[in-house]
Each structure stands twice: as C-alpha cells, then as structure tokens.
Coordinates of C-alpha atoms and ligand atoms in Angstrom, one line a residue:
X1 CA 110.0 81.4 117.8
X2 CA 107.5 83.1 115.4
X3 CA 109.3 85.1 112.0
X4 CA 108.6 88.6 112.8
X5 CA 108.2 90.5 109.7
X6 CA 110.5 93.5 108.6
X7 CA 109.5 96.8 109.3
X8 CA 110.7 99.0 106.4
X9 CA 111.5 103.3 107.5
X10 CA 110.8 105.6 105.3
X11 CA 111.1 109.5 105.9
X12 CA 109.6 110.9 102.8
X13 CA 107.3 110.0 100.2
X14 CA 109.9 110.1 97.3
X15 CA 111.1 106.4 99.0
X16 CA 107.7 105.0 98.9
X17 CA 107.6 103.5 94.9
X18 CA 111.4 102.2 95.9
X19 CA 110.0 100.8 99.0
X20 CA 107.2 99.2 97.7
X21 CA 109.4 97.4 95.2
X22 CA 110.8 95.6 98.2
X23 CA 107.3 94.9 99.8
X24 CA 106.8 92.9 96.0
X25 CA 109.2 90.2 97.5
X26 CA 108.7 90.8 101.3
X27 CA 104.9 90.8 101.3
X28 CA 104.5 90.8 105.0
X29 CA 106.8 93.8 105.4
X30 CA 105.2 97.1 107.6
X31 CA 105.8 100.0 105.8
X32 CA 106.5 102.6 108.7
X33 CA 106.1 106.6 107.6
X34 CA 107.4 109.6 109.5
X35 CA 104.6 111.7 110.6
X36 CA 103.2 114.6 108.0
X37 CA 106.2 113.3 105.9
X38 CA 104.4 110.3 104.5
X39 CA 101.2 109.6 103.3
X40 CA 99.8 105.7 102.6
X41 CA 102.0 103.8 104.7
X42 CA 101.2 101.1 107.2
X43 CA 102.2 102.7 110.6
X44 CA 102.8 106.6 111.0
X45 CA 105.7 107.1 113.4
X46 CA 106.9 111.0 114.9
X47 CA 109.9 109.7 117.0
X48 CA 111.9 108.3 114.8
X49 CA 114.6 107.3 117.7
X50 CA 112.4 105.6 119.3
X51 CA 110.7 103.8 116.7
X52 CA 113.8 102.3 115.4
X53 CA 115.2 101.6 118.8
X54 CA 111.8 99.9 120.1
X55 CA 111.9 97.6 116.9
X56 CA 115.5 96.3 117.0
X57 CA 114.7 95.5 121.2
X58 CA 112.3 93.2 119.8
X59 CA 114.0 91.5 117.0
X60 CA 112.1 93.5 113.9
X61 CA 114.6 93.3 110.9
X62 CA 114.9 97.2 109.6
X63 CA 115.2 98.3 106.4
X64 CA 115.5 102.0 106.8
X65 CA 115.7 104.8 104.1
X66 CA 118.3 106.9 105.1
X67 CA 122.0 107.3 105.7
X68 CA 124.2 104.6 107.3
X69 CA 125.8 107.1 109.7
X70 CA 121.6 107.5 111.2
X71 CA 121.1 103.9 111.3
X72 CA 124.1 103.4 113.3
X73 CA 124.0 106.5 115.6
X74 CA 120.5 105.6 116.1
X75 CA 121.1 101.8 117.2
X76 CA 124.3 102.1 118.8
X77 CA 123.4 102.5 122.2
X78 CA 121.4 99.0 121.7
X79 CA 124.4 97.0 120.6
X80 CA 125.4 94.0 122.8
X81 CA 124.6 91.0 121.2
X82 CA 125.7 90.2 118.0
X83 CA 123.6 86.6 118.0
X84 CA 120.5 88.0 118.8
X85 CA 120.6 91.3 116.9
X86 CA 118.0 90.9 113.6
X87 CA 119.2 92.7 110.0
X88 CA 119.1 96.0 110.2
X89 CA 120.1 97.6 106.5
X90 CA 120.2 101.0 104.9
X91 CA 119.2 101.5 100.9
X92 CA 119.2 104.7 99.1
X93 CA 116.0 106.6 98.6
X94 CA 116.3 106.2 95.1
X95 CA 117.6 102.7 95.4
X96 CA 120.7 102.9 93.9
X97 CA 122.4 101.3 96.9
X98 CA 121.5 98.3 99.7
X99 CA 124.1 98.6 102.5
X100 CA 123.9 95.2 104.9
X101 CA 124.8 96.9 108.7
X102 CA 124.0 94.7 111.5
X103 CA 122.4 90.6 112.0
X104 CA 125.5 89.3 110.2
X105 CA 124.5 86.3 112.3
X106 CA 120.6 86.3 110.9
X107 CA 120.6 86.9 107.3
X108 CA 121.3 90.3 106.7
X109 CA 123.7 89.3 103.6
X110 CA 120.7 87.3 102.3
X111 CA 118.3 90.2 102.8
X112 CA 120.4 92.4 101.1
X113 CA 121.1 90.2 98.0
X114 CA 117.2 89.8 97.6
X115 CA 116.7 93.2 98.3
X116 CA 119.7 94.3 95.8
X117 CA 118.0 91.9 93.3
X118 CA 114.4 93.3 92.8
X119 CA 116.1 96.5 92.7
X120 CA 118.8 95.9 90.2
X121 CA 121.9 96.6 91.8
X122 CA 124.3 94.9 93.3
X123 CA 124.5 94.7 97.9
X124 CA 127.5 96.1 99.6
X125 CA 128.4 93.4 101.2
X126 CA 131.9 93.5 102.7
X127 CA 132.0 89.8 104.9
X128 CA 135.0 88.1 103.3
X129 CA 133.9 84.6 103.7
X130 CA 130.9 85.5 102.1
X131 CA 132.4 87.5 99.1
X132 CA 134.9 84.5 98.7
X133 CA 133.2 81.3 99.6
X134 CA 129.5 82.6 99.0
X135 CA 128.3 81.1 102.5
X136 CA 128.3 82.7 106.1
X137 CA 129.5 80.0 108.6
X138 CA 128.1 81.3 111.4
X139 CA 124.7 82.2 109.8
X140 CA 123.9 78.7 107.6
X141 CA 120.6 78.3 106.0
X142 CA 116.9 77.7 107.9
X143 CA 117.3 73.8 108.2
X144 CA 120.5 73.5 109.9
X145 CA 121.5 74.3 113.0
X146 CA 125.5 74.9 113.7
X147 CA 126.6 73.3 116.9
X148 CA 129.9 74.9 117.9
X149 CA 129.6 78.8 117.0
X150 CA 132.3 80.0 118.8
X151 CA 135.0 78.1 116.3
X152 CA 133.2 79.2 113.2
X153 CA 135.1 82.5 113.0
X154 CA 138.6 80.7 113.4
X155 CA 137.2 78.0 110.8
X156 CA 136.7 80.7 108.4
X157 CA 140.0 83.1 109.2
X158 CA 141.7 79.5 108.2
X159 CA 139.9 78.8 104.9
X160 CA 140.5 82.1 104.0
X161 CA 144.3 81.6 105.0
X162 CA 144.3 78.7 102.2
X163 CA 143.6 75.5 104.1
X164 CA 141.2 73.3 102.5
X165 CA 138.1 71.7 104.1
X166 CA 136.5 67.9 103.7
X167 CA 132.9 68.1 103.6
X168 CA 131.4 64.8 105.0
X169 CA 127.3 64.8 104.7
X170 CA 124.6 66.2 102.7
X171 CA 124.0 69.8 102.2
X172 CA 123.6 71.4 98.7
X173 CA 124.4 74.5 100.1
X174 CA 127.9 73.5 101.5
X175 CA 128.3 71.5 98.1
X176 CA 127.2 74.3 95.9
X177 CA 129.2 77.0 97.5
X178 CA 133.2 78.2 96.3
X179 CA 134.2 76.6 99.8
X180 CA 137.9 75.4 98.8
X181 CA 136.7 71.3 99.2
X182 CA 139.2 68.6 98.8
X183 CA 138.8 65.0 100.1
X184 CA 141.8 64.1 102.6
X185 CA 141.7 67.8 104.0
X186 CA 142.5 67.7 107.5
X187 CA 139.6 70.6 108.4
X188 CA 136.7 69.1 107.8
X189 CA 133.0 70.0 108.0
X190 CA 130.0 67.5 109.0
X191 CA 126.5 67.7 108.3
X192 CA 124.8 65.0 110.4
X193 CA 122.0 64.7 113.1
X194 CA 124.3 62.3 115.2
X195 CA 125.2 63.5 118.3
X196 CA 129.1 63.8 116.9
X197 CA 131.9 65.7 118.8
X198 CA 133.0 68.9 117.3
X199 CA 136.1 71.0 117.7
X200 CA 137.9 74.1 116.8
X201 CA 138.9 72.2 113.0
X202 CA 135.9 70.2 112.5
X203 CA 132.7 72.0 112.5
X204 CA 129.5 70.3 112.9
X205 CA 125.8 71.4 111.4
X206 CA 123.1 69.3 112.5
X207 CA 120.1 69.2 110.1
X208 CA 116.3 69.5 111.3
X209 CA 115.3 66.1 109.8
X210 CA 114.4 64.6 113.2
X211 CA 110.8 64.3 113.4
X212 CA 109.2 63.4 117.4
X213 CA 106.0 61.8 117.1
X214 CA 103.8 61.8 120.3
X215 CA 100.4 60.1 121.0
X216 CA 98.6 59.5 125.0
X217 CA 97.8 56.0 125.5
X218 CA 95.7 56.8 128.3
X219 CA 92.5 59.7 127.7
X220 CA 92.3 61.1 131.3
X221 CA 94.8 63.9 131.3
X222 CA 96.0 63.3 134.2
X223 CA 100.1 62.6 133.6
X224 CA 101.6 65.2 135.6
X225 CA 104.2 67.8 133.2
X226 CA 105.3 65.8 130.7
X227 CA 108.5 65.2 132.9
X228 CA 108.1 61.2 132.2
X229 CA 107.6 62.1 128.2
X230 CA 110.7 64.5 128.6
X231 CA 112.2 61.4 130.2
X232 CA 111.4 59.2 127.9
X233 CA 112.4 61.4 124.5
X234 CA 115.8 62.3 125.7
X235 CA 117.0 58.3 126.4
X236 CA 115.4 57.8 122.6
X237 CA 117.5 60.4 121.6
X238 CA 120.7 59.4 123.5
X239 CA 119.9 55.4 122.4
X240 CA 119.8 56.5 118.6
X241 CA 123.3 58.7 119.2
X242 CA 121.2 61.5 118.0
X243 CA 122.0 65.5 118.1
X244 CA 118.6 66.8 120.3
X245 CA 119.8 70.1 117.5
X246 CA 118.8 68.0 114.6
X247 CA 114.7 67.6 116.5
X248 CA 112.8 69.9 113.6
X249 CA 109.4 69.6 115.6
X250 CA 107.4 67.6 117.6
X251 CA 104.3 65.9 116.1
X252 CA 101.0 64.8 117.1
X253 CA 97.3 64.4 115.8
X254 CA 95.4 67.7 116.2
X255 CA 92.8 65.5 118.8
X256 CA 96.0 65.3 120.8
X257 CA 96.1 69.2 120.8
X258 CA 95.0 69.2 124.4
X259 CA 97.8 67.2 125.8
X260 CA 100.0 69.0 128.2
X261 CA 102.8 67.1 127.8
X262 CA 103.3 67.9 124.2
X263 CA 104.3 71.5 125.5
X264 CA 106.8 70.3 127.8
X265 CA 108.8 67.9 125.2
X266 CA 108.9 71.1 122.8
X267 CA 109.8 73.2 125.2
X268 CA 112.7 70.8 126.3
X269 CA 113.8 70.6 123.0
X270 CA 113.2 74.3 122.1
X271 CA 111.5 73.4 119.2
X272 CA 107.8 73.6 117.6
X273 CA 104.7 71.6 117.7
X274 CA 103.0 70.6 114.5
X275 CA 99.5 68.9 114.3
X276 CA 98.1 66.4 111.7
X277 CA 94.5 66.0 111.0
X278 CA 92.9 62.8 111.9
X279 CA 92.4 62.1 108.0
X280 CA 96.2 62.4 107.7
X281 CA 97.3 60.4 110.2
X282 CA 94.8 57.5 109.3
X283 CA 96.0 57.5 105.6
X284 CA 100.0 57.9 106.9
X285 CA 98.6 54.7 109.4
X286 CA 96.7 52.5 106.5
X287 CA 100.2 53.2 104.4
X288 CA 102.4 52.0 106.7
X289 CA 99.9 49.2 108.2
X290 CA 100.8 50.4 111.9
X291 CA 97.8 51.3 114.8
X292 CA 100.1 53.8 116.7
X293 CA 99.5 57.4 116.1
X294 CA 102.9 58.5 117.3
X295 CA 104.6 56.4 114.6
X296 CA 102.1 58.2 112.0
X297 CA 102.9 61.4 113.2
X298 CA 106.6 61.0 113.5
X299 CA 106.1 59.1 109.6
X300 CA 103.8 62.0 108.3
X301 CA 106.2 64.8 109.4
X302 CA 109.4 63.2 107.6
X303 CA 108.6 61.5 104.7
X304 CA 111.1 59.1 105.6
X305 CA 112.3 56.5 107.7
X306 CA 111.7 55.1 111.5
X307 CA 114.3 54.8 113.7
X308 CA 112.8 54.0 116.7
X309 CA 109.6 53.6 118.6
X310 CA 108.9 53.3 122.8
X311 CA 106.2 53.2 124.9
X312 CA 105.6 54.0 128.9
X313 CA 102.3 53.6 130.4
X314 CA 100.9 57.0 129.4
X315 CA 102.5 57.8 126.0
X316 CA 103.8 56.6 122.7
X317 CA 106.8 58.4 121.2
X318 CA 108.1 57.7 117.8
X319 CA 111.1 58.7 116.0
X320 CA 111.8 59.4 112.4
X321 CA 114.5 61.0 110.1
X322 CA 113.9 62.8 107.0
X323 CA 116.2 62.7 104.1
X324 CA 116.3 66.6 103.8
X325 CA 115.6 68.9 106.8
X326 CA 111.6 69.4 107.6
X327 CA 110.0 72.8 106.5
X328 CA 108.4 73.3 109.9
X329 CA 106.1 76.0 108.0
X330 CA 104.7 73.5 105.6
X331 CA 104.3 70.6 107.8
X332 CA 101.4 69.9 109.5
X333 CA 99.6 73.2 111.3
X334 CA 101.0 75.0 114.5
X335 CA 98.7 75.4 117.3
X336 CA 95.8 77.4 116.9
X337 CA 95.6 80.6 118.4
X338 CA 92.5 82.6 119.6
X339 CA 93.3 86.3 120.9
X340 CA 90.2 88.1 122.0
X341 CA 91.2 92.1 121.7
X342 CA 90.1 95.2 122.8
X343 CA 91.2 97.9 120.1
X344 CA 90.3 100.8 122.6
X345 CA 87.6 103.4 121.8
X346 CA 89.3 104.1 118.3
X347 CA 92.8 106.3 118.8
X348 CA 95.7 104.2 117.8
X349 CA 97.5 105.4 120.5
X350 CA 95.3 104.1 123.0
X351 CA 95.9 100.9 121.8
X352 CA 98.2 98.8 123.7
X353 CA 101.9 97.3 122.6
X354 CA 100.5 94.0 123.3
X355 CA 97.5 94.5 121.0
X356 CA 99.4 96.0 118.4
X357 CA 101.7 92.7 118.6
X358 CA 99.1 90.4 118.2
X359 CA 97.4 92.3 115.5
X360 CA 100.9 92.3 113.1
X361 CA 101.1 88.8 113.7
X362 CA 97.1 87.5 113.7
X363 CA 97.0 85.7 110.3
X364 CA 92.7 86.1 110.7
X365 CA 90.8 88.8 112.1
X366 CA 86.8 88.4 112.7
X367 CA 85.0 91.3 113.7
X368 CA 82.0 93.6 112.7
X369 CA 83.6 95.5 109.9
X370 CA 83.5 99.1 111.3
X371 CA 86.1 97.8 113.9
X372 CA 88.4 96.0 111.2
X373 CA 88.1 99.2 109.1
X374 CA 90.0 101.0 112.4
X375 CA 92.9 98.5 112.2
X376 CA 93.1 98.1 108.6
X377 CA 97.0 99.6 108.7
X378 CA 97.2 95.7 110.6
X379 CA 95.4 93.6 108.0
X380 CA 97.1 94.3 105.1
X381 CA 97.6 91.2 103.1
X382 CA 95.4 89.1 105.9
X383 CA 92.1 87.1 105.9
X384 CA 89.0 89.2 107.5
X385 CA 86.4 87.3 108.4
X386 CA 83.5 90.3 108.6
X387 CA 80.4 89.8 110.0
X388 CA 77.1 91.7 111.3
X389 CA 77.4 92.4 114.6
X390 CA 74.7 91.1 116.2
X391 CA 76.0 87.3 115.1
X392 CA 78.4 87.3 118.1
X393 CA 77.6 83.5 119.4
X394 CA 78.0 82.3 115.1
X395 CA 81.1 84.9 114.9
X396 CA 83.0 83.1 117.9
X397 CA 82.5 79.4 116.6
X398 CA 83.8 80.4 113.8
X399 CA 87.0 82.0 115.2
X400 CA 87.4 79.3 117.3
X401 CA 86.9 76.5 113.9
X402 CA 89.6 79.0 112.1
X403 CA 91.6 78.8 115.1
X404 CA 91.1 75.1 115.0
X405 CA 92.9 74.7 111.8
X406 CA 96.1 75.8 113.0
X407 CA 95.1 79.9 112.5
X408 CA 96.5 83.1 114.9
X409 CA 93.0 84.6 114.9
X410 CA 92.4 88.0 116.5
X411 CA 89.0 88.8 117.8
X412 CA 88.5 92.1 117.4
X413 CA 86.4 94.1 119.9
X414 CA 86.6 97.9 120.6
X415 CA 86.8 99.5 123.7
X416 CA 87.8 96.1 126.4
X417 CA 86.8 92.4 124.3
X418 CA 85.6 91.9 127.8
X419 CA 82.9 94.4 128.1
X420 CA 79.9 93.9 126.2
X421 CA 82.1 92.8 123.6
X422 CA 83.1 89.6 122.2
X423 CA 85.4 87.5 125.2
X424 CA 82.0 86.5 126.8
X425 CA 80.5 85.2 123.5
X426 CA 83.7 82.7 122.8
X427 CA 83.7 81.5 126.6
X428 CA 79.8 80.7 126.3
X429 CA 80.7 79.1 123.3
X430 CA 83.4 76.8 124.6
X431 CA 81.0 76.4 127.8
X432 CA 77.9 75.0 126.1
X433 CA 79.1 73.9 122.5
X434 CA 82.5 72.8 123.2
X435 CA 84.1 70.9 120.3
X436 CA 87.1 68.3 121.1
X437 CA 88.8 70.3 117.9
X438 CA 88.8 73.6 120.2
X439 CA 90.7 71.9 123.0
X440 CA 94.3 72.6 121.9
X441 CA 93.4 75.8 120.9
X442 CA 95.6 78.3 122.9
X443 CA 93.1 81.4 123.8
X444 CA 94.2 84.8 125.5
X445 CA 91.9 88.0 125.8
X446 CA 94.0 91.3 125.8
X447 CA 92.6 94.0 127.3
X448 CA 91.7 97.6 125.7
X449 CA 90.4 101.2 127.2
X450 CA 86.7 100.7 127.6
X451 CA 84.4 103.6 126.2
X452 CA 83.7 104.4 129.9
X453 CA 87.0 104.8 131.1
X454 CA 88.1 107.1 127.8
X455 CA 84.9 109.2 128.6
X456 CA 85.8 109.4 132.6
X457 CA 89.3 110.8 131.3
X458 CA 88.0 113.0 129.1
X459 CA 85.6 114.8 131.7
X460 CA 87.8 114.5 135.1
X461 CA 87.0 111.6 137.3
X462 CA 83.8 110.7 137.7
X463 CA 84.3 106.9 138.1
X464 CA 86.6 107.9 141.0
X465 CA 84.3 105.8 143.7
X466 CA 82.1 103.2 143.1
X467 CA 80.7 103.0 139.9
X468 CA 78.9 100.0 138.2
X469 CA 77.8 99.4 134.0
X470 CA 74.5 98.9 132.3
X471 CA 73.8 98.3 129.0
X472 CA 70.7 99.2 128.4
X473 CA 69.9 97.1 125.5
X474 CA 67.2 94.7 125.9
X475 CA 68.2 92.6 122.9
X476 CA 70.1 90.2 125.1
X477 CA 68.1 90.3 128.4
X478 CA 64.6 91.7 129.5
X479 CA 63.8 95.0 130.3
X480 CA 62.4 93.8 133.7
X481 CA 65.9 93.0 134.6
X482 CA 67.1 96.1 133.9
X483 CA 64.9 97.9 135.5
X484 CA 65.6 96.4 138.5
X485 CA 69.1 96.7 138.0
X486 CA 68.9 100.6 137.4
X487 CA 66.6 100.4 141.0
X488 CA 69.4 98.9 142.7
X489 CA 72.3 100.6 141.6
X490 CA 70.4 103.9 142.0
X491 CA 69.3 103.2 145.5
X492 CA 73.0 102.1 146.4
X493 CA 74.6 105.4 145.4
X494 CA 76.7 103.8 142.6
X495 CA 77.9 106.1 139.4
X496 CA 76.4 104.2 136.5
X497 CA 78.1 104.2 133.1
X498 CA 75.1 103.3 130.6
X499 CA 76.5 101.2 127.5
X500 CA 74.0 100.8 124.4
X501 CA 71.2 103.6 125.2
X502 CA 69.7 104.1 122.2
X503 CA 70.1 102.5 118.8
X504 CA 67.9 102.9 115.9
X505 CA 65.4 100.1 117.0
X506 CA 65.6 100.7 120.9
X507 CA 65.0 104.5 121.2
X508 CA 62.6 104.3 124.7
X509 CA 65.1 102.9 127.3
X510 CA 66.9 105.9 127.9
X511 CA 64.3 108.0 128.9
X512 CA 62.8 104.9 131.1
X513 CA 66.3 105.0 132.8
X514 CA 66.1 108.8 133.6
X515 CA 62.7 108.5 135.4
X516 CA 63.7 105.5 137.5
X517 CA 66.8 107.2 138.6
X518 CA 64.9 110.6 139.2
X519 CA 63.1 108.3 141.9
X520 CA 65.9 108.2 143.3
X521 CA 68.6 111.3 142.9
X522 CA 68.8 114.7 143.2
X523 CA 67.9 116.7 139.5
X524 CA 71.2 118.5 139.9
X525 CA 72.9 114.7 139.5
X526 CA 75.8 115.4 137.2
X527 CA 75.7 113.4 133.9
X528 CA 77.9 113.1 131.1
X529 CA 77.1 112.2 127.2
X530 CA 80.5 111.1 125.8
X531 CA 80.0 110.8 122.2
X532 CA 82.3 109.0 119.4
X533 CA 85.3 109.1 121.8
X534 CA 88.8 108.4 120.1
X535 CA 87.5 109.0 116.6
X536 CA 86.3 112.2 114.7
X537 CA 83.9 114.2 116.3
X538 CA 84.4 113.3 119.6
X539 CA 82.6 115.1 122.5
X540 CA 81.7 115.1 126.1
X541 CA 79.4 117.0 127.1
X542 CA 77.5 117.3 130.9
X543 CA 74.0 117.9 131.9
X544 CA 72.2 117.4 135.0
X545 CA 70.0 114.5 135.4
X546 CA 67.3 116.7 134.9
X547 CA 68.3 118.5 131.9
X548 CA 68.9 115.4 130.1
X549 CA 67.7 114.7 126.4
X550 CA 67.4 111.4 125.6
X551 CA 67.4 112.3 122.0
X552 CA 71.2 113.4 122.3
X553 CA 72.3 110.3 122.9
X554 CA 72.9 107.7 120.2
X555 CA 74.8 104.1 119.8
X556 CA 77.7 105.4 119.6
X557 CA 77.3 107.2 123.5
X558 CA 78.3 106.2 126.7
X559 CA 76.5 108.0 129.4
X560 CA 78.0 108.6 133.0
X561 CA 75.4 109.1 135.3
X562 CA 77.1 110.4 138.5
X563 CA 76.6 109.4 142.4
X564 CA 74.9 112.0 145.1
X565 CA 78.7 112.9 145.9
X566 CA 79.7 113.2 142.4
X567 CA 81.0 117.1 141.7
X568 CA 81.3 119.8 138.8
X569 CA 83.8 122.2 138.5
X570 CA 83.7 124.9 136.7
X571 CA 87.5 125.3 134.0
X572 CA 88.3 129.1 133.6
X573 CA 87.8 128.4 129.5
X574 CA 84.0 127.7 130.4
X575 CA 84.9 123.9 130.5
X576 CA 83.4 121.8 133.2
X577 CA 85.1 118.6 135.3
X578 CA 83.3 116.3 136.9
X579 CA 84.9 114.4 139.6
X580 CA 83.3 111.3 142.1
X581 CA 85.4 112.0 145.4
X582 CA 86.7 109.1 147.4
X583 CA 85.9 110.4 150.7
X584 CA 82.5 110.2 152.3
X585 CA 83.7 112.9 155.6
X586 CA 81.6 115.8 154.6
Ligands
SAH601 N1 83.7 96.7 124.3 C1 82.8 98.3 124.3 C2 81.5 98.3 124.2 C3 80.6 97.7 123.6 S1 79.1 97.9 123.7 C4 84.0 99.2 125.4 O1 84.5 98.5 126.2 O2 84.2 100.0 125.2 C5 79.0 99.3 122.3 C6 78.8 100.8 123.7 O3 80.1 101.0 124.0 C7 77.7 101.8 122.3 O4 76.7 101.7 122.4 C8 78.4 102.8 123.3 O5 77.5 102.7 124.6 C9 79.9 102.4 123.7 N2 81.1 102.6 123.0 C10 81.9 101.9 122.2 N3 82.7 103.0 121.7 C11 82.3 104.1 122.0 C12 83.0 105.4 121.8 N4 84.2 105.5 120.7 N5 82.4 106.4 122.0 C13 81.5 106.3 123.1 N6 80.9 105.5 123.3 C14 81.2 104.3 122.8

C-alpha cells in the first residue's frame, strides 16, 4: 500500500538538468543513470531492458528520457493488466515533450500534467474523456473509489456521445470538471459512503470518509485472531448501510498497537491502520466527554460525526464519518517499522534486492557514519542518525523510539546484521529494557553477506566444512572467554573465522590467538587474511599459521584459519585457492 517513488531513467548526462527540474516537484523520485554515460545519479544501471522491466513489474512509476518506441518495445512483454500497471511516460531529452504512455488508471495523465507544467510545455494527453471533461472516470483522485469500474468506459462513451449526467453528493473534482451536468439527467454519478446499488447508468464513488476506531477492553492479548472483531465491524457497517469501500482506515491509540485484532480488521477491509498518541486521544476524550478510546480514535481521525458504537466482551468499536475524505498520510501515524539490514561487505551488487527495497522506502537511517556513507545513493532527503560505532545499545534504543513515532527506520550494519552487529543489540534492548510503546513496532531482520562469506568466496571454499566464528574483541567479553573458545575450536578442528582481529587499541590479541592455535594445529595450516572486501583496495592474502604476521591485519580484515583438512591449490597464474573438503575418507 506504500506509494512507490517514481524512477527517472536517463541515458546520458544531457538529460540530467531536465530530470532535476522534475525532481524539484517529485523530491522522492530516484534518478537512474546508464553506467558509463551518466554521473551523479542515485542508482547506476547497466541493462536498460532488465532494469525497466524490473521497475515496471514491481509497480514503480517510470519517467524515461528516451523515445516512446523504446519504452513500448521494452515493456510490451509485460503488458497484461491495465488496472495494475504503473504510470509510464516518455520525456524528450531537452524537456520539450511529455508523453503519457501507460498507467491511465493510475494517474499517468495527472503526472504528465505536473511534469509538463514544471517544464513549461503542454503534455501530449490523448485520452478523449480526459481532454473533453478534465476527468478520468476510471481513475478518480485519491480519496475516492469507483464501486463499479467495469461500467466507467461505456458511461464515459455515453457522455462523449452527448448524454448529460446528474451529480448526487459532494465531490469538488466532479463539480469543478467540464462534465455535462444537468439536474434531471438520466445518467447519474453519485458520491456517497452508503452501500447503494450501481448500474451501467449510475456510477457510484465512495469517498474515504469513514473512520473505524478500535480499542481492546481486556488487557491480556488472548483474543484469538480478531475474527470476532472483523464480524463486529462488518455488522456495524451493514447496520449503518455503509460501503466498506468508504472506510479510510482503522484508527487506535498507540498504546493498543500490539493488538493483533487491529491487523485482522485492517486486512479484511484492505485499509491502513493509523495510531494516535495517548495525549491526542485524551484531548479528544475530554472535548467530547467520552471515556471510550475507540470513540476518541474515530473522532480524532474523522473530525466528524459519530454514527455508531458497540462493544463485545473484548473490544469497543466506533464508526465516525468525516465531512471530506480522510487523508491517511496526515492522520495519525502508521505502525512503526524497524528493519535491521545488512548491506554486505561493501559492493552494491552484493546487497540483496530485499535490502535495497527497504533502503529505498525507509524514512530514517540509523548507523555508523562509515556504513551510511556506503549507501548514500539511498539516503538522499531522508533523516540520518549517525553515531559512534560503539554506542550499540544507545543506538538500538534510539532506533526503537523513532519507530515508535511511526517512522520506517533502517538500522544499517555492514555484512550481515546478525553477525557481530546491530540485530542482537536491538533484541537485547527489547528483552531487557522494553517500553510499552515499542510493542506495536513491526520488526524485521534483512540478511546480508558476511565478511567471512565474502572472504571465502574470494579465495575458494575454506568454509566448506564445519567452521565457527570468533570475535577477538575483548571490549564486550573478557579475554579469558576468548582464549577458552579459541582453544576449544582448535581442539575440535573447526575452521575459524576471526572477526575484529585488531584495532588501534587492541594490538596483541591476534598474536595471542596465533600462539594458542600453534599448540593444536600444524605450522603449515593455511590462513587467509582478507581485507576491505567489496571495497577499494580489496585483498585476500594466503599464508600459513607459522608465517602469519599479526601486524598485517587491521580492523577491516577478517581472518580464516584452516582446519587440519584445509588445503591449498596453486593456480596457473601464481595465485592460490584454499578449500576445506567435505569428505573425511582419506
Ligand atoms: N556484521 C559484519 C561484521 C561486523 S564486525 C559482517 O557480517 O561482516 C567488524 C569486523 O568484520 C571487522 O573488524 C572485520 O573483521 C570484519 N569485516 C567487516 N567488513 C569487512 C570487509 N569489507 N572486509 C574484511 N573484513 C570485514
């Protein structure tokens, strides 16, 4: 349900000044530039067709600085469902033409008008009804739903053929259009939240004016899956003869955010949930002398009139109607989201598509400044909360607090977020210092490629059999434990990945680890020192346990120490592969 930011596709630097003008009115848009031909863009792509088809398939509006023919030919194999296709428009390199191509039911003409207006040209709109009457009946503005879209086309053809139309109900966009409105016309367009019957000559738009307020009555969360609540809301809507399509959203107090019934009801009506702070609810309660949080939430959302209120043993539910469609983006706050993402070791093509999608949509980024720098293509115009790498617990708390305000927070770690990184810190805070307002936050961990995997891939398959990872940092755990672990791992003949081997303050630990290992493993054991993986000056150097020089490692190095089975293979070019066989039969 989140609105996807448009992608502006440029194939050369010449189009960029015009693209920037478009971005001035669509600040969330991402600028995609062809590799080698463009500079200072948000996202670099190499494959035009693949990139465009991927964007189109996930519903991203596309503004292409290229010939209409190229766009049509590229997207033709995907054209199947016009109700679902995103807006696609072509813009001439010098900004002299704006041509809406696809997505007529998803606002392409309006987007073309906006873009053309900032470029000072006339959009090439070809939709007859749109030109003649200034409206697209099949694509009403945000806040209105057409109950019978299948009739809209014929209805519009009738009007174009000369029929007049009677307008019932309020909607400025229809009233102010050039539709042939006449009082007693046979054809009717009705705007109503009521569940009225529609026909081929009677179009019905449902305005998003109905607010449903919910509050649980018994604190424990043992209320099943919310089916009781869904039945109650459906009954209340039916009793009031309201169309479910007019429901703008489900509204509640933020202190009830963890209640699963809210999700059930919002999903059943396919509407978003928005929350109000306890203060906002208290204020509405005192203004309206009600003690019911559900009533207060419905009134806070609608600023209108209460039309129904009912209780079951477990819930109170209220319905209110607003005078105008409720703008969900400015009413209450959404459920907060916190995603702890792993960006991989550094290279953008080693970052998962899931992580990229999250980074594109997050509103706030929390992380160490070096990591945030690595993803600056995604952070433009977003809120950045940079911090010192050591302040993990404070950072986790701050991230949860932000999410509790309804923000979409990405906590950024390099590599994998669950390996010596922020995910554990978030769960530690949730476990030990939980605040009630964090209960309703949707939390997710999005994995990344960890340094040891990147190192292994670079050098062969050293982690091919049983292995373990040990951090040599004794900041969060005592050295005695680390010593024991190295000994145990060495005795158990695990391949070992050492993270955090050295830092400016911690200079002796790696030499100490080497000493311990020498007691258990042959001096010939292969050791891989992998530095700056996926970044500039990447290197992976192989030595033996005996030859390992601890000073060659730094805090950007991960070290893999082989087991007794790990082997080296000489490559023809002088390089070395390292692998650990999976068979133990020789
Ligand atoms: N979450 C990260 C690990 C963070 S701990 C991951 O999964 O990779 C930091 C340590 O990881 C560094 O001291 C180093 O040992 C290793 N590391 C992180 N990025 C690296 C890179 N690009 N190249 C080599 N080692 C790296």
